[in-house]
Amino acid sequence: MSKFSDFRSDTVTRPTEKMRKAMAEAVVGDDVFGDDPTVQKLESIAAKMMGKEAGLFMPSGTMGNSVSVKVWTKELDEVIIEERSHIYNMESTHLTFISRVTPRPLSSNRGAMDPDEVERNIRKPSVHIPRTSLICVENTHNNLSGAVVPFENLKAIRDVADKYELKIHYDGARTFNASIASGISVKEYASIGDSVMFCLSKGLSAPVGSLVVGSRDFIDYARRVRKALGGGMRQVGVLAAAGMVAITEMVDRLKEDHERAKKLALAISNLPGIELNPEHIQTNIIIFGFNHPKLSIPAFLEEMKKREILASAAWGGIRFVIHKDVDDKDVEKAIEAFQEILTY
Ligand SMILES: Cc1ncc(COP(=O)(O)O)c(C=O)c1O
């Protein structure tokens, strides 16, 4: 095991022993022929959990999002999306590359787009301009420090979508984190989206995989789009078996990640160079501005690395992410390193 404390992302989590055992023992078939019982079971549990008719296993969150956008849109359409969202910024522009739609990015208050602004940005039908067909929301919001988007805000955006008969895709890569932090069930959050994507391979620690859930018709078409993009997988029950452990046994422990993130944020927020309001840390992601008189961001990260701590640069600042494979000792080690490096 590496002695590095790895705070770069919650995607670095290793599968648990139970996951490895479940993978070894998984009953599998050929999922492209529709006969892998383990992936079918996971898809059906996921759909039920989220209050939807059907589910579809995806190799990644990015493919879950790209397939969903593709299903809901046509070329010449426009998609309303939050300006710092993962789909808009970090998925190699599948909006334009795969769906061939125009993104219409809107600013937000910590992930919450203003519903009136959303409404104002819906295009009126015209031959000159694109047709608005989809709104994408993200919760928790990765690039805004894991912010939990208030449910009332999501609901208000849902009302706007209903008024104009638009679809909503809910990027819930970390919807379980949102639920643990807010007490609002994942099913309630999922009610916001016509389609919902969530990840198994972040805080929930599965090695691979995401799910998309929605109506039966949506999933039937999404399955075809997934195949067209090369995402039809064969004995995928091996991966689904780990995913099953992720959603049935790994959710409650996310609370520990949130507590550790808060502890770290509170301990560092007053140190020289750190621009961080610890009250904004609601889940497992800490992104802070960095403006130190003696150290650049790369120099700071290098100093951390010398102390066997990994973190990353993000949005002109620095990101620390808490997950299963960093514990209290790693957090203490990081706090000590912050104090040592930044105090002058
Ligand atoms: C909010 C959000 N959506 C989607 C994704 C994409 O997931 P993947 O890395 O599995 O493609 C991520 C990844 O970090 C994410 O943070």
Short mmCIF file of C-alpha atoms and ligand atoms in Angstrom, two decimals:
data_model
loop_
_atom_site.label_atom_id
_atom_site.label_comp_id
_atom_site.label_asym_id
_atom_site.label_seq_id
_atom_site.Cartn_x
_atom_site.Cartn_y
_atom_site.Cartn_z
CA MET A 1 0.00 0.00 0.00
CA SER A 2 1.30 3.49 -0.86
CA LYS A 3 2.30 5.67 2.10
CA PHE A 4 1.01 8.72 0.24
CA SER A 5 -2.14 10.36 1.57
CA ASP A 6 -4.05 10.89 -1.65
CA PHE A 7 -6.50 13.83 -1.53
CA ARG A 8 -6.66 14.35 -5.31
CA SER A 9 -10.14 12.88 -5.79
CA ASP A 10 -12.66 10.42 -4.38
CA THR A 11 -12.16 8.45 -7.61
CA VAL A 12 -8.86 7.10 -6.23
CA THR A 13 -10.69 4.84 -3.75
CA ARG A 14 -9.79 1.15 -3.92
CA PRO A 15 -12.49 -1.55 -3.90
CA THR A 16 -13.22 -3.11 -0.50
CA GLU A 17 -12.46 -6.76 0.29
CA LYS A 18 -16.19 -7.44 0.10
CA MET A 19 -16.33 -5.95 -3.40
CA ARG A 20 -13.38 -8.07 -4.55
CA LYS A 21 -15.08 -11.19 -3.19
CA ALA A 22 -18.41 -10.26 -4.80
CA MET A 23 -16.61 -9.71 -8.12
CA ALA A 24 -14.88 -13.08 -7.92
CA GLU A 25 -18.13 -14.87 -7.20
CA ALA A 26 -20.44 -12.92 -9.54
CA VAL A 27 -22.84 -14.93 -11.70
CA VAL A 28 -22.45 -13.50 -15.18
CA GLY A 29 -23.88 -13.73 -18.69
CA ASP A 30 -23.51 -11.66 -21.84
CA ASP A 31 -25.13 -8.30 -21.15
CA VAL A 32 -25.23 -7.29 -24.82
CA PHE A 33 -27.46 -10.35 -25.31
CA GLY A 34 -29.39 -9.18 -22.24
CA ASP A 35 -28.62 -12.14 -20.04
CA ASP A 36 -26.23 -11.04 -17.33
CA PRO A 37 -28.29 -11.54 -14.15
CA THR A 38 -25.99 -9.54 -11.86
CA VAL A 39 -26.07 -6.35 -13.93
CA GLN A 40 -29.82 -6.74 -14.37
CA LYS A 41 -30.24 -6.98 -10.61
CA LEU A 42 -28.11 -3.87 -10.05
CA GLU A 43 -30.03 -1.92 -12.70
CA SER A 44 -33.33 -2.86 -11.16
CA ILE A 45 -32.24 -2.05 -7.56
CA ALA A 46 -30.83 1.30 -8.75
CA ALA A 47 -34.04 2.19 -10.59
CA LYS A 48 -36.15 1.31 -7.54
CA MET A 49 -33.90 3.28 -5.21
CA MET A 50 -34.31 6.35 -7.42
CA GLY A 51 -38.05 5.88 -8.02
CA LYS A 52 -37.66 5.30 -11.77
CA GLU A 53 -38.85 2.55 -14.11
CA ALA A 54 -35.52 1.29 -15.34
CA GLY A 55 -31.76 1.58 -15.06
CA LEU A 56 -28.69 1.12 -17.23
CA PHE A 57 -25.13 0.34 -16.16
CA MET A 58 -22.52 2.66 -17.65
CA PRO A 59 -18.73 2.36 -17.74
CA SER A 60 -18.36 5.95 -16.49
CA GLY A 61 -20.27 8.99 -15.34
CA THR A 62 -19.18 10.80 -18.47
CA MET A 63 -20.78 8.17 -20.67
CA GLY A 64 -23.92 8.26 -18.50
CA ASN A 65 -24.16 12.01 -18.99
CA SER A 66 -23.30 11.96 -22.71
CA VAL A 67 -25.80 9.21 -23.50
CA SER A 68 -28.52 11.02 -21.53
CA VAL A 69 -27.93 14.32 -23.31
CA LYS A 70 -27.91 12.51 -26.65
CA VAL A 71 -31.26 10.83 -25.92
CA TRP A 72 -32.99 14.08 -24.93
CA THR A 73 -31.69 16.37 -27.69
CA LYS A 74 -31.50 16.76 -31.45
CA GLU A 75 -28.88 18.58 -33.49
CA LEU A 76 -29.69 22.32 -33.61
CA ASP A 77 -30.88 22.21 -29.96
CA GLU A 78 -29.56 24.15 -26.99
CA VAL A 79 -28.94 22.93 -23.45
CA ILE A 80 -29.14 25.18 -20.39
CA ILE A 81 -26.37 24.25 -18.01
CA GLU A 82 -24.53 25.64 -14.98
CA GLU A 83 -21.29 27.35 -16.01
CA ARG A 84 -18.96 25.43 -13.68
CA SER A 85 -20.68 22.08 -14.15
CA HIS A 86 -18.76 18.90 -14.85
CA ILE A 87 -20.68 18.26 -18.08
CA TYR A 88 -19.84 21.68 -19.46
CA ASN A 89 -16.21 21.82 -18.33
CA MET A 90 -14.75 18.39 -17.80
CA GLU A 91 -16.28 15.87 -20.18
CA SER A 92 -14.31 16.69 -23.32
CA THR A 93 -17.22 18.62 -24.76
CA HIS A 94 -19.53 15.73 -25.66
CA LEU A 95 -22.35 18.30 -25.85
CA THR A 96 -20.88 19.52 -29.11
CA PHE A 97 -18.90 16.43 -30.15
CA ILE A 98 -21.57 13.76 -29.66
CA SER A 99 -24.92 15.54 -29.31
CA ARG A 100 -24.01 18.49 -31.54
CA VAL A 101 -25.96 20.90 -29.37
CA THR A 102 -25.13 24.40 -28.16
CA PRO A 103 -24.52 24.78 -24.44
CA ARG A 104 -26.04 27.86 -22.77
CA PRO A 105 -24.03 28.21 -19.56
CA LEU A 106 -25.60 30.19 -16.69
CA SER A 107 -23.97 31.42 -13.51
CA SER A 108 -25.22 30.20 -10.14
CA ASN A 109 -25.19 30.75 -6.43
CA ARG A 110 -23.07 27.79 -5.32
CA GLY A 111 -24.61 25.52 -7.93
CA ALA A 112 -28.15 26.90 -7.69
CA MET A 113 -29.11 28.56 -10.98
CA ASP A 114 -31.73 31.28 -10.62
CA PRO A 115 -35.01 29.75 -11.90
CA ASP A 116 -36.09 33.14 -13.34
CA GLU A 117 -32.82 33.37 -15.25
CA VAL A 118 -33.31 29.82 -16.48
CA GLU A 119 -36.76 30.82 -17.73
CA ARG A 120 -35.43 33.99 -19.39
CA ASN A 121 -32.85 31.90 -21.26
CA ILE A 122 -35.33 29.49 -22.81
CA ARG A 123 -35.39 30.26 -26.53
CA LYS A 124 -38.59 31.33 -28.26
CA PRO A 125 -39.28 29.18 -31.34
CA SER A 126 -37.60 30.73 -34.37
CA VAL A 127 -35.87 29.57 -37.54
CA HIS A 128 -32.83 31.72 -36.64
CA ILE A 129 -31.93 30.26 -33.27
CA PRO A 130 -31.55 26.91 -31.52
CA ARG A 131 -34.41 25.19 -29.73
CA THR A 132 -33.99 24.79 -25.96
CA SER A 133 -34.71 21.16 -25.18
CA LEU A 134 -32.85 20.25 -21.99
CA ILE A 135 -31.69 21.65 -18.64
CA CYS A 136 -28.78 19.97 -16.84
CA VAL A 137 -28.35 20.27 -13.09
CA GLU A 138 -25.56 18.88 -10.90
CA ASN A 139 -25.77 17.85 -7.23
CA THR A 140 -23.51 17.85 -5.28
CA HIS A 141 -21.62 20.39 -7.31
CA ASN A 142 -18.07 19.13 -7.78
CA ASN A 143 -16.37 22.34 -8.93
CA LEU A 144 -18.13 24.44 -6.30
CA SER A 145 -16.57 22.56 -3.40
CA GLY A 146 -19.16 19.78 -3.27
CA ALA A 147 -22.00 22.24 -2.60
CA VAL A 148 -25.42 20.75 -1.93
CA VAL A 149 -27.88 22.49 -4.24
CA PRO A 150 -31.01 23.38 -2.21
CA PHE A 151 -33.93 21.10 -3.04
CA GLU A 152 -36.35 24.06 -3.33
CA ASN A 153 -34.11 25.53 -6.03
CA LEU A 154 -34.06 22.26 -7.98
CA LYS A 155 -37.83 22.02 -7.58
CA ALA A 156 -38.29 25.57 -8.90
CA ILE A 157 -36.18 24.69 -11.95
CA ARG A 158 -38.30 21.54 -12.41
CA ASP A 159 -41.42 23.78 -12.42
CA VAL A 160 -39.86 25.95 -15.16
CA ALA A 161 -39.01 22.83 -17.19
CA ASP A 162 -42.56 21.55 -16.84
CA LYS A 163 -44.03 24.91 -17.90
CA TYR A 164 -42.04 24.80 -21.16
CA GLU A 165 -42.14 20.99 -21.59
CA LEU A 166 -38.36 20.67 -21.30
CA LYS A 167 -36.45 17.67 -19.97
CA ILE A 168 -34.05 17.77 -17.03
CA HIS A 169 -30.93 15.62 -16.76
CA TYR A 170 -29.73 15.40 -13.16
CA ASP A 171 -25.99 14.76 -12.86
CA GLY A 172 -25.99 13.11 -9.47
CA ALA A 173 -22.46 11.71 -9.61
CA ARG A 174 -22.47 12.42 -5.84
CA THR A 175 -26.21 12.44 -5.14
CA PHE A 176 -25.61 10.10 -2.19
CA ASN A 177 -23.31 12.72 -0.66
CA ALA A 178 -26.07 15.31 -1.17
CA SER A 179 -28.59 13.04 0.50
CA ILE A 180 -26.37 12.24 3.50
CA ALA A 181 -25.60 15.94 3.98
CA SER A 182 -29.16 17.25 3.59
CA GLY A 183 -31.33 14.39 4.84
CA ILE A 184 -33.30 14.55 1.57
CA SER A 185 -33.61 11.07 0.07
CA VAL A 186 -31.93 10.14 -3.20
CA LYS A 187 -35.41 9.33 -4.49
CA GLU A 188 -36.61 12.88 -3.84
CA TYR A 189 -33.57 14.31 -5.59
CA ALA A 190 -34.11 11.92 -8.48
CA SER A 191 -37.69 13.21 -8.87
CA ILE A 192 -36.11 16.41 -10.28
CA GLY A 193 -34.66 14.64 -13.32
CA ASP A 194 -36.26 12.90 -16.28
CA SER A 195 -32.93 11.11 -16.28
CA VAL A 196 -30.52 10.70 -13.42
CA MET A 197 -26.88 9.66 -13.49
CA PHE A 198 -25.01 8.61 -10.38
CA CYS A 199 -21.53 7.16 -9.85
CA LEU A 200 -20.46 4.02 -8.02
CA SER A 201 -16.75 4.69 -8.35
CA LYS A 202 -16.33 7.87 -6.30
CA GLY A 203 -17.06 7.98 -2.54
CA LEU A 204 -18.91 4.66 -2.82
CA SER A 205 -15.57 3.07 -3.77
CA ALA A 206 -16.49 0.63 -6.56
CA PRO A 207 -13.67 0.23 -9.09
CA VAL A 208 -15.75 1.18 -12.14
CA GLY A 209 -19.25 2.21 -13.09
CA SER A 210 -22.16 4.57 -13.02
CA LEU A 211 -25.88 4.16 -13.50
CA VAL A 212 -28.42 6.05 -15.48
CA VAL A 213 -32.07 5.72 -14.49
CA GLY A 214 -35.29 6.98 -16.05
CA SER A 215 -38.45 5.84 -17.80
CA ARG A 216 -38.49 2.50 -19.63
CA ASP A 217 -38.60 4.28 -23.02
CA PHE A 218 -35.66 6.51 -22.08
CA ILE A 219 -33.57 3.54 -20.97
CA ASP A 220 -34.43 1.47 -24.06
CA TYR A 221 -33.12 4.23 -26.29
CA ALA A 222 -30.17 4.98 -23.99
CA ARG A 223 -29.13 1.32 -24.29
CA ARG A 224 -28.92 1.72 -28.07
CA VAL A 225 -26.93 4.96 -27.78
CA ARG A 226 -24.58 3.32 -25.26
CA LYS A 227 -23.98 0.50 -27.74
CA ALA A 228 -23.32 2.97 -30.54
CA LEU A 229 -20.70 4.70 -28.39
CA GLY A 230 -18.97 1.40 -27.70
CA GLY A 231 -20.32 0.98 -24.16
CA GLY A 232 -22.01 -2.42 -24.63
CA MET A 233 -20.17 -4.69 -22.19
CA ARG A 234 -20.25 -8.48 -21.99
CA GLN A 235 -19.70 -10.25 -18.62
CA VAL A 236 -20.22 -6.95 -16.86
CA GLY A 237 -21.79 -8.64 -13.83
CA VAL A 238 -18.22 -8.77 -12.50
CA LEU A 239 -18.35 -4.97 -12.21
CA ALA A 240 -22.00 -4.80 -11.22
CA ALA A 241 -21.29 -7.10 -8.26
CA ALA A 242 -18.93 -4.48 -6.82
CA GLY A 243 -21.50 -1.79 -7.62
CA MET A 244 -24.11 -3.68 -5.62
CA VAL A 245 -21.87 -3.57 -2.54
CA ALA A 246 -21.33 0.15 -3.23
CA ILE A 247 -25.01 1.13 -3.15
CA THR A 248 -26.13 -1.25 -0.45
CA GLU A 249 -23.24 -0.96 2.03
CA MET A 250 -21.09 2.09 1.35
CA VAL A 251 -23.57 4.97 1.56
CA ASP A 252 -23.75 5.61 5.30
CA ARG A 253 -20.00 5.98 5.70
CA LEU A 254 -20.00 9.08 3.43
CA LYS A 255 -20.91 10.97 6.62
CA GLU A 256 -17.37 10.31 7.91
CA ASP A 257 -15.92 11.91 4.78
CA HIS A 258 -18.03 15.00 5.32
CA GLU A 259 -16.97 15.29 8.96
CA ARG A 260 -13.30 14.95 8.04
CA ALA A 261 -13.64 17.54 5.27
CA LYS A 262 -15.18 19.97 7.74
CA LYS A 263 -12.41 19.30 10.25
CA LEU A 264 -9.73 19.97 7.64
CA ALA A 265 -11.49 23.11 6.36
CA LEU A 266 -11.85 24.56 9.86
CA ALA A 267 -8.21 23.84 10.68
CA ILE A 268 -6.75 25.53 7.59
CA SER A 269 -9.13 28.39 6.84
CA ASN A 270 -7.20 30.98 8.90
CA LEU A 271 -3.74 30.07 7.66
CA PRO A 272 -1.78 32.56 5.53
CA GLY A 273 -2.65 32.34 1.83
CA ILE A 274 -5.84 30.30 2.22
CA GLU A 275 -9.11 31.77 1.00
CA LEU A 276 -11.82 29.52 2.32
CA ASN A 277 -15.11 29.87 4.16
CA PRO A 278 -15.37 26.61 6.11
CA GLU A 279 -19.13 27.05 6.31
CA HIS A 280 -19.24 26.34 2.59
CA ILE A 281 -17.85 22.84 3.10
CA GLN A 282 -20.98 20.68 3.20
CA THR A 283 -19.70 17.38 1.83
CA ASN A 284 -16.33 15.83 0.93
CA ILE A 285 -14.74 18.37 -1.44
CA ILE A 286 -12.68 21.37 -0.36
CA ILE A 287 -11.67 23.88 -3.02
CA PHE A 288 -9.93 27.00 -1.74
CA GLY A 289 -8.38 30.08 -3.27
CA PHE A 290 -4.63 30.38 -2.74
CA ASN A 291 -2.82 33.68 -2.47
CA HIS A 292 0.36 33.22 -0.49
CA PRO A 293 3.13 35.86 -0.45
CA LYS A 294 5.92 33.29 -0.85
CA LEU A 295 4.47 30.26 -2.57
CA SER A 296 2.81 29.60 -5.91
CA ILE A 297 0.21 26.84 -6.24
CA PRO A 298 2.64 24.39 -7.93
CA ALA A 299 5.26 25.15 -5.25
CA PHE A 300 2.70 24.49 -2.51
CA LEU A 301 1.62 21.20 -4.09
CA GLU A 302 5.27 20.21 -4.42
CA GLU A 303 5.86 20.93 -0.71
CA MET A 304 2.84 18.75 0.08
CA LYS A 305 4.21 16.00 -2.13
CA LYS A 306 7.55 16.07 -0.29
CA ARG A 307 5.48 15.29 2.80
CA GLU A 308 3.75 12.40 0.98
CA ILE A 309 0.48 14.23 0.50
CA LEU A 310 -1.18 14.51 -2.90
CA ALA A 311 -3.70 17.20 -3.84
CA SER A 312 -4.51 19.02 -7.07
CA ALA A 313 -4.90 22.46 -8.58
CA ALA A 314 -8.46 23.49 -9.46
CA TRP A 315 -10.17 26.66 -10.65
CA GLY A 316 -7.21 28.88 -9.90
CA GLY A 317 -7.04 27.37 -6.42
CA ILE A 318 -6.42 24.00 -4.77
CA ARG A 319 -8.62 20.96 -4.24
CA PHE A 320 -8.56 18.44 -1.40
CA VAL A 321 -11.08 15.59 -1.56
CA ILE A 322 -11.90 13.27 1.33
CA HIS A 323 -12.86 9.64 0.72
CA LYS A 324 -12.74 6.13 2.16
CA ASP A 325 -8.99 5.73 1.76
CA VAL A 326 -8.00 8.76 3.81
CA ASP A 327 -8.62 8.51 7.54
CA ASP A 328 -8.20 10.71 10.61
CA LYS A 329 -4.42 10.18 10.57
CA ASP A 330 -4.18 11.39 6.96
CA VAL A 331 -6.22 14.46 7.84
CA GLU A 332 -4.01 15.20 10.88
CA LYS A 333 -0.93 14.75 8.69
CA ALA A 334 -2.37 17.20 6.14
CA ILE A 335 -3.23 19.79 8.82
CA GLU A 336 0.32 19.62 10.18
CA ALA A 337 1.74 19.99 6.68
CA PHE A 338 -0.46 23.04 5.96
CA GLN A 339 0.74 24.70 9.17
CA GLU A 340 4.38 23.93 8.49
CA ILE A 341 4.37 25.01 4.84
CA LEU A 342 2.26 28.15 5.09
CA THR A 343 3.33 29.75 8.34
CA TYR A 344 6.29 32.09 7.82
C1 LIG B 1 -20.32 15.88 -11.10
C2 LIG B 1 -19.65 14.86 -11.95
N1 LIG B 1 -20.31 14.34 -13.00
C3 LIG B 1 -19.77 13.42 -13.79
C4 LIG B 1 -18.50 12.94 -13.56
C5 LIG B 1 -17.89 11.95 -14.52
O1 LIG B 1 -17.63 10.71 -13.97
P1 LIG B 1 -16.50 9.78 -14.61
O2 LIG B 1 -15.21 10.27 -14.08
O3 LIG B 1 -16.87 8.42 -14.09
O4 LIG B 1 -16.61 9.85 -16.08
C6 LIG B 1 -17.77 13.45 -12.48
C7 LIG B 1 -16.40 12.97 -12.21
O5 LIG B 1 -15.73 13.40 -11.31
C8 LIG B 1 -18.36 14.43 -11.66
O6 LIG B 1 -17.70 14.98 -10.63
#
